[in-house]
């Protein structure tokens, strides 16, 4: 704890609330969430289905607006921003990996990856160098000119990751990134994320219902009914030990009702 | 399902469809209206026959009506197909929640019939209102003084109703087929993504792509050639080559070109190209056929309108080139004098000039041994009758061939060349210094017209004895000063024309051409209007379908943080390509077609062609703007025009 306090805060959410529906039939998805993430953390978010994980990550990632509360990313209050500002902010500062990849079908792997930095004023050579670097890190250099439908799910997810990382975001969000992958592809993606987190100290926030996936994290936050239920820090524990701890919390939470999608 | 719920469903889905499909409704309505106008004009054959005497007006209208129906069928089937595709998920969902196929079919049929009947009714009503306007335009075009009253023609209404009921029935069959013969899972998957993108095969596609261009260029070159004796075959080859070439260009060349651009970009495509180049490239395969159709139709429309327009506006100068004199009498001084007396007593201002010409046989031209009839005219005499002409030197002649560039073999002639005149008992040689593609004497006077000086003519007459094949022709020419007097003079002249001889007067010839081409212009413009709306709408509907397929893509882009402005400029670029590619290819096609045809006419056709092309471009521009608007609204992007 002491250690993290010295580090810079990347994201700070205060009293976040989000409700869906119209008067009379309001559904509270988030009911006052406080969350602080410092630079270099790899945070996992777990919880039963319907506990508000997706809602939380969407609000933090500026893809949805909170009903109340405040979100500060790198000292910028994004909860009061206008739509256009949020778009620009998202484009420049944040990266996403989606469960179903969200690649554009008619673009090649390379075109998909480079799309998100097309708006920046980077030089062509620089862009190419960056691409070479990230694609070889993620092992997708050979498939750069293939279309999404020609490659495997794991490769698609790594493409999606490369697209999220190419502009060096302050924060990387991932909503169930391993949800549609088989265990080998999932492990490979998680190892890559762990490596990126360690070596490049990229801050990551990942929603998952899979305890194995969350055992790669440095901290796991458990949600229940739109509120933070508990938190676990990995510290210097082995992944196996951490995994067991996570399983225990989940058993208490009733983690059997995991979100399948 | 109770009846009430079904009715509610119908009303609700119709309301939401009307909002999306107003253009379809409008196009359907407009074609009904236009068809009704056609049917009214064709049915009012009594009035029309009176105006158009011998011209096959009714037949022309009937043929155009068939063309109109043909394009309507293509258009309606296409549009309905797009709508069915858009609604396939809805159709699937109805079935999923327990509606039987029968009731879903019933729902869609009710909806189609109600919409169709509505369009039909409004179409006929507005058709009845505008048919008068169209008639006025037609009468204005042919300068008719007749006041035609046109009443609501119930037989035209019935004819229109029958044709469009058949059309609606076709859409019903199409709809039922979709409901009954498509698996539920396919319906639910709906319009997903279209085709999966594939890389073009390097060698094959560059060869095929090149072949497309080669075919088109070859057709252009061929169309520039003189039409030979087998000119029908030649035209067929040109058409086939153009159509096949156009198809290949759409199917392969454009995709190949876009692929090269993408390769050069090396992954750094940028948002605008990602939203335009990439989807267009991948859809070319499935769109090639309809784009070919659109392009060929556009080219045809443009050519047709340009030709009709220029024929119409050059009718007078064309008639003048054929008939330099208002009236002539050949070797008939008796009739000529009594005609003169009639003109005088009617108080018309005119110039009467007798001309002594020599007709003999001889040969010049292609170098064959064929001898043909030659008419020698003295330039000084023609000058006296008011002709603008230079007197050739001694022993020189100018040939007024009256031949159109395309049909003449003139390009094989070298000037100056020697003409051999006469054969019996001596001949003379004269030097033909140039050929001019008009006539100096009315074209119905027999013989190739060689203009010489009076002195030369006298020499030749002395050299060549008068035998039956070498005669002196006495021609009385009359020029009437005022256009308004020509009608009256023409009436007198008619009486001297014997039934078995073809002796057109300038006035009659011009009037006839004016009427014929006025009618042609009217019908060409009419069809052009329909073709333009139909092809523009088809492109629009195509984009409606593509917007549906690309919806997911725009959601992703939003999530990635792309702003509205950037996405809209991507949409604009895509629509620019979508409309400009068939338009430009169509324009180039029609440019060459018009060029070919212009060789057949004596007057300049480039201005009317340019006007038609500009109008077409403008209309397409409007369609493109409408499409961008629809696209943006569909994707919840704000685009303000
Ligand atoms: N767009 C929405 N409209 C209405 N309710 C929603 C919407 N999205 C989520 N919810 C509700 O909010 C709660 C949290 O959902 P979600 O964040 O998707 O949970 P999780 O991702 O943890 O499964 C659920 O009860 C869900 O029904
Ligand atoms: Mg979720």
Coordinates of C-alpha atoms in Angstrom, one line a residue, chain A residues 54-241:
Chain A
X54 CA -19.2 -4.1 -17.8
X55 CA -21.0 -1.0 -16.8
X56 CA -18.1 0.0 -14.6
X57 CA -15.5 -0.5 -17.3
X58 CA -17.6 1.3 -19.8
X59 CA -18.1 4.3 -17.6
X60 CA -14.4 4.4 -16.7
X61 CA -13.4 4.1 -20.3
X62 CA -15.7 7.0 -21.3
X63 CA -17.9 4.8 -23.5
X64 CA -20.8 5.4 -21.2
X65 CA -21.8 8.3 -18.9
X66 CA -22.2 7.9 -15.2
X67 CA -25.4 9.1 -13.5
X68 CA -23.4 10.5 -10.7
X69 CA -19.9 10.6 -9.4
X70 CA -16.5 11.7 -10.8
X71 CA -13.9 10.0 -12.9
X72 CA -10.4 11.5 -13.1
X73 CA -7.9 10.1 -15.5
X74 CA -4.4 11.5 -15.4
X75 CA -5.7 14.6 -13.5
X76 CA -8.4 15.2 -16.1
X77 CA -12.0 15.1 -15.0
X78 CA -13.6 13.1 -17.8
X79 CA -17.1 12.9 -16.2
X80 CA -17.8 16.5 -17.1
X81 CA -16.5 16.4 -20.6
X82 CA -18.5 16.9 -23.7
X83 CA -19.0 14.0 -26.2
X84 CA -16.5 15.3 -28.7
X85 CA -13.9 15.9 -26.0
X86 CA -14.4 12.5 -24.6
X87 CA -13.9 11.0 -28.1
X88 CA -10.6 12.7 -28.6
X89 CA -9.5 11.8 -25.1
X90 CA -10.4 8.2 -25.6
X91 CA -8.6 8.2 -28.9
X92 CA -5.4 9.6 -27.4
X93 CA -5.2 8.3 -23.9
X94 CA -7.1 5.0 -23.7
X95 CA -6.9 1.6 -25.3
X96 CA -9.5 -1.2 -25.4
X97 CA -9.6 -4.9 -25.9
X98 CA -13.1 -6.3 -26.4
X99 CA -14.3 -9.7 -25.8
X100 CA -15.4 -10.2 -29.4
X101 CA -12.4 -8.4 -30.8
X102 CA -14.3 -5.7 -32.6
X103 CA -12.0 -5.7 -35.6
X104 CA -13.2 -4.2 -38.9
X105 CA -13.8 -7.1 -41.3
X106 CA -12.8 -5.3 -44.4
X107 CA -9.4 -4.2 -43.1
X108 CA -6.3 -6.3 -42.8
X109 CA -4.6 -7.0 -39.5
X110 CA -2.2 -4.2 -40.1
X111 CA -4.8 -1.7 -41.3
X112 CA -6.9 -2.5 -38.2
X113 CA -4.0 -1.9 -35.9
X114 CA -2.9 1.4 -37.5
X115 CA -6.4 2.7 -37.8
X116 CA -6.5 4.2 -34.3
X117 CA -3.4 6.3 -34.8
X118 CA -4.4 7.5 -38.3
X119 CA -5.7 10.7 -36.8
X120 CA -2.5 11.6 -35.1
X121 CA 0.2 13.6 -36.8
X122 CA 2.9 10.9 -36.6
X123 CA 5.3 10.4 -39.4
X124 CA 4.9 7.4 -41.7
X125 CA 8.3 5.9 -40.7
X126 CA 7.6 6.3 -37.0
X127 CA 4.3 4.6 -37.4
X128 CA 5.9 1.7 -39.3
X129 CA 8.6 1.3 -36.7
X130 CA 6.0 1.2 -33.9
X131 CA 4.0 -1.3 -35.8
X132 CA 7.0 -3.6 -36.3
X133 CA 7.7 -3.4 -32.6
X134 CA 4.3 -4.1 -31.3
X135 CA 3.4 -6.8 -33.9
X136 CA 6.6 -8.7 -33.2
X137 CA 5.9 -8.4 -29.4
X138 CA 2.5 -9.9 -29.9
X139 CA 3.6 -12.4 -32.5
X140 CA 1.3 -11.2 -35.3
X141 CA 3.9 -9.9 -37.8
X142 CA 3.4 -12.8 -40.2
X143 CA -0.3 -12.3 -40.4
X144 CA -0.1 -8.5 -40.9
X145 CA -1.7 -8.7 -44.4
X146 CA -4.4 -11.2 -43.6
X147 CA -8.1 -10.3 -43.0
X148 CA -9.7 -11.1 -39.6
X149 CA -11.7 -13.9 -41.0
X150 CA -8.5 -15.7 -42.1
X151 CA -6.9 -15.9 -38.7
X152 CA -7.6 -17.6 -35.4
X153 CA -9.5 -16.2 -32.4
X154 CA -6.3 -15.8 -30.4
X155 CA -4.6 -14.0 -33.3
X156 CA -7.7 -11.7 -33.6
X157 CA -7.5 -10.9 -29.9
X158 CA -3.8 -10.1 -30.2
X159 CA -4.6 -7.9 -33.1
X160 CA -7.2 -6.2 -31.0
X161 CA -4.6 -5.8 -28.3
X162 CA -2.0 -4.4 -30.7
X163 CA -4.6 -1.9 -31.9
X164 CA -5.3 -0.9 -28.3
X165 CA -1.6 -0.5 -27.5
X166 CA -0.1 1.1 -30.6
X167 CA -0.7 4.7 -29.5
X168 CA 0.8 4.0 -26.0
X169 CA -2.3 4.7 -23.9
X170 CA -2.1 5.7 -20.3
X171 CA -4.6 3.0 -19.5
X172 CA -5.6 -0.2 -21.2
X173 CA -9.1 -1.5 -20.7
X174 CA -10.1 -5.1 -21.4
X175 CA -13.6 -6.5 -21.0
X176 CA -13.5 -10.3 -20.9
X177 CA -10.6 -10.4 -23.4
X178 CA -10.2 -14.2 -23.0
X179 CA -13.9 -14.9 -23.0
X180 CA -14.0 -16.2 -26.5
X181 CA -10.6 -17.9 -26.6
X182 CA -9.6 -21.4 -25.9
X183 CA -7.3 -21.9 -22.9
X184 CA -4.0 -21.9 -24.9
X185 CA -4.8 -18.7 -26.7
X186 CA -6.1 -17.2 -23.4
X187 CA -2.8 -18.1 -21.6
X188 CA -0.8 -16.7 -24.4
X189 CA -2.7 -13.4 -24.4
X190 CA -2.5 -13.1 -20.6
X191 CA 1.2 -13.7 -20.6
X192 CA 1.6 -11.0 -23.2
X193 CA -0.5 -8.6 -21.1
X194 CA 1.6 -9.5 -18.0
X195 CA 4.8 -8.9 -19.9
X196 CA 3.5 -5.5 -21.2
X197 CA 2.5 -4.6 -17.7
X198 CA 5.9 -5.5 -16.3
X199 CA 8.3 -4.4 -19.0
X200 CA 6.5 -1.3 -20.3
X201 CA 4.6 -0.6 -17.1
X202 CA 1.3 -0.2 -18.9
X203 CA -1.6 0.2 -16.5
X204 CA -4.3 -2.3 -17.2
X205 CA -7.9 -2.7 -16.1
X206 CA -9.4 -6.1 -17.0
X207 CA -12.9 -7.4 -16.4
X208 CA -13.0 -11.2 -16.3
X209 CA -15.0 -14.0 -14.7
X210 CA -12.2 -16.4 -15.0
X211 CA -10.1 -16.8 -11.8
X212 CA -7.1 -18.0 -13.9
X213 CA -7.1 -14.9 -15.9
X214 CA -7.4 -12.7 -12.8
X215 CA -4.5 -14.5 -11.1
X216 CA -2.2 -12.7 -13.6
X217 CA -3.3 -9.4 -12.1
X218 CA -1.6 -7.5 -9.3
X219 CA -4.9 -6.7 -7.7
X220 CA -8.4 -8.1 -8.1
X221 CA -11.5 -6.0 -7.2
X222 CA -14.7 -7.9 -6.5
X223 CA -18.0 -6.4 -7.3
X224 CA -21.4 -7.3 -6.0
X225 CA -24.7 -5.6 -6.7
X226 CA -22.9 -2.6 -8.1
X227 CA -20.6 -2.1 -5.1
X228 CA -17.1 -3.1 -4.3
X229 CA -17.3 -6.2 -2.2
X230 CA -13.6 -6.8 -1.5
X231 CA -10.1 -6.5 -2.9
X232 CA -7.2 -8.8 -3.1
X233 CA -3.5 -7.8 -3.7
X234 CA -1.1 -10.3 -5.1
X235 CA 2.0 -8.7 -3.6
X236 CA 4.8 -11.2 -3.8
X237 CA 2.6 -14.3 -3.7
X238 CA 2.9 -16.9 -6.4
X239 CA 0.2 -17.0 -9.0
X240 CA -1.0 -20.4 -7.7
X241 CA -1.5 -19.0 -4.2

